[in-house]
mmCIF file of C-alpha atoms in Angstrom:
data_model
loop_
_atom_site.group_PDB
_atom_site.id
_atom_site.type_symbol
_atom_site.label_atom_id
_atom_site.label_comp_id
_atom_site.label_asym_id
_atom_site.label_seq_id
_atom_site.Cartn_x
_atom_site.Cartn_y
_atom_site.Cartn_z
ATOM 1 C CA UNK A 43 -48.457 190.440 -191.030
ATOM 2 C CA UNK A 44 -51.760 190.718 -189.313
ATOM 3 C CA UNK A 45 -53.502 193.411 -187.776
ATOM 4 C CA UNK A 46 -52.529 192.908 -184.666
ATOM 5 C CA UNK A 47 -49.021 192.462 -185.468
ATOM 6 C CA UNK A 48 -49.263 195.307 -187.164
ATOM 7 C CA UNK A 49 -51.045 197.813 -185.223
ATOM 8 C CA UNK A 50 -48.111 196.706 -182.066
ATOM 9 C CA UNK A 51 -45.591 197.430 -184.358
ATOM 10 C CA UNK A 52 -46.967 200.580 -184.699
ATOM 11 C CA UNK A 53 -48.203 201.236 -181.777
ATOM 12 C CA UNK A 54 -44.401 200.725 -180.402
ATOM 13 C CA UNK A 55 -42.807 203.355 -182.891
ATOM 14 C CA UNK A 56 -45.188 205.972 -182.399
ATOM 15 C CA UNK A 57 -44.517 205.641 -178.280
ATOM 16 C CA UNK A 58 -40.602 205.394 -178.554
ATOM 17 C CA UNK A 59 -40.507 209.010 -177.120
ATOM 18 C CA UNK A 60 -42.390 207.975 -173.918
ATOM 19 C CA UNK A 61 -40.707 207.680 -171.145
ATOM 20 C CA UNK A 62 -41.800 204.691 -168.685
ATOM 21 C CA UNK A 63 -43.035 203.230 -166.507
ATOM 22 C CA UNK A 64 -45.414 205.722 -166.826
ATOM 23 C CA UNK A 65 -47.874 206.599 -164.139
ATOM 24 C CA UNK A 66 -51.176 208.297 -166.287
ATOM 25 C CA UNK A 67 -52.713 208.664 -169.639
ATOM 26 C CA UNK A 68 -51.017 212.560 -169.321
ATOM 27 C CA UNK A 69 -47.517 211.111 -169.404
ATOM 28 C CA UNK A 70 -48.280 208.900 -172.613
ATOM 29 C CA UNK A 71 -49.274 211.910 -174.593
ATOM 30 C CA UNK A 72 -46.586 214.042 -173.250
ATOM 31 C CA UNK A 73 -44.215 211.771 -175.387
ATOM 32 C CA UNK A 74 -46.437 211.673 -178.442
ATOM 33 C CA UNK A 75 -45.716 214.183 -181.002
ATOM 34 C CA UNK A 76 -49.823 215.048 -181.423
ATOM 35 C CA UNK A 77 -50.380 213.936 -177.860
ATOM 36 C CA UNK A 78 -54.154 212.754 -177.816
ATOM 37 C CA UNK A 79 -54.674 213.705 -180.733
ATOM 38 C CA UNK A 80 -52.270 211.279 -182.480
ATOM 39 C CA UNK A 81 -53.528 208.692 -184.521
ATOM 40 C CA UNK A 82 -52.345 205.194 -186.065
ATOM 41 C CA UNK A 83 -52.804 204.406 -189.854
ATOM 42 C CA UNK A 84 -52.510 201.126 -191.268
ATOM 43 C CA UNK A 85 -52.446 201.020 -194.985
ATOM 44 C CA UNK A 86 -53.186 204.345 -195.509
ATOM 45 C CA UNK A 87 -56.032 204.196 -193.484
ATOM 46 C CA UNK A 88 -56.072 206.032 -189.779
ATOM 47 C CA UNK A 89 -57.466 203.206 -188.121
ATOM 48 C CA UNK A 90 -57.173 204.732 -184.231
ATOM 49 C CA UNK A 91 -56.861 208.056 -182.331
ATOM 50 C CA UNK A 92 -55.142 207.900 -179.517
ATOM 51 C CA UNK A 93 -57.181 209.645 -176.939
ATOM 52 C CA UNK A 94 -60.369 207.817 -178.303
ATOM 53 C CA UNK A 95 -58.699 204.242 -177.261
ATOM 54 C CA UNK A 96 -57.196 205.370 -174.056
ATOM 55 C CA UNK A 97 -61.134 206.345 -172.972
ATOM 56 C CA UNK A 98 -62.334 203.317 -174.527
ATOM 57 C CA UNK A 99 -59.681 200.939 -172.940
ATOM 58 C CA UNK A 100 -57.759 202.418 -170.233
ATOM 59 C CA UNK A 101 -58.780 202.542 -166.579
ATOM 60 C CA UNK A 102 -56.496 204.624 -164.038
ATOM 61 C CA UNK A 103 -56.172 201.384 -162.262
ATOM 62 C CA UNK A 104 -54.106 200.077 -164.838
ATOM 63 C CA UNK A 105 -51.319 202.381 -163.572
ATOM 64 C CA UNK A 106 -48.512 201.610 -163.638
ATOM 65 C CA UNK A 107 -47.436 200.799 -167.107
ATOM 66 C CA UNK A 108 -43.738 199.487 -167.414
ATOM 67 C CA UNK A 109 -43.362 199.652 -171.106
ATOM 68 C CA UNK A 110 -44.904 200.538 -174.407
ATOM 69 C CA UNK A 111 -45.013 196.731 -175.016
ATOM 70 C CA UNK A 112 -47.145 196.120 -171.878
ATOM 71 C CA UNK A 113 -50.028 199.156 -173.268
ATOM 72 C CA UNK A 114 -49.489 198.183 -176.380
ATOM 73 C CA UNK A 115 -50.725 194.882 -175.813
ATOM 74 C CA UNK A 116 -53.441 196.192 -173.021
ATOM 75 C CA UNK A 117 -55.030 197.848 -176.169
ATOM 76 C CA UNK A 118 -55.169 195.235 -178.305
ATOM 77 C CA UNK A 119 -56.554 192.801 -175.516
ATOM 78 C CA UNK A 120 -59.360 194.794 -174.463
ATOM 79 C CA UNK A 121 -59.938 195.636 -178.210
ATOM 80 C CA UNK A 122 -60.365 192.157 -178.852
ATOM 81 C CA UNK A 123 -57.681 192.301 -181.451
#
């Protein structure tokens, strides 16, 4: 599995309490059990926090978001992963 693969894959568990569409970053982290301050490991290894990548890669104009699929993959595109 690559990175990508496996950062989605992640990515989609950690967000399976989210309820969308969602409308702003304030809804994502309402479903995340740290909220901005969650992060994603990969091998043992925290690799992203969440509230870094949503001010690195997220612009209120991308609201609305239908699904944790759709961020998911807005992250990794603009991440260039």
């Amino acid at each position: 599995m690559g990175m990508r693969d496996e950062l989605f894959s992640k990515w989609i568990e950690a967000m399976k309490e989210v309820k969308f569409p969602v409308s702003s970053v304030d809804e994502v982290y309402a479903g995340l059990p740290k909220g901005a301050e969650s992060n994603i490991s990969v091998g043992g290894l925290v690799v992203c926090n969440t509230g870094d990548l949503f001010g690195r890669f997220i612009k209120p104009t991308d609201f609305p978001i239908e699904s944790a699929q759709a961020l998911a993959n807005l992250i990794l595109d603009r991440a260039g992963l």
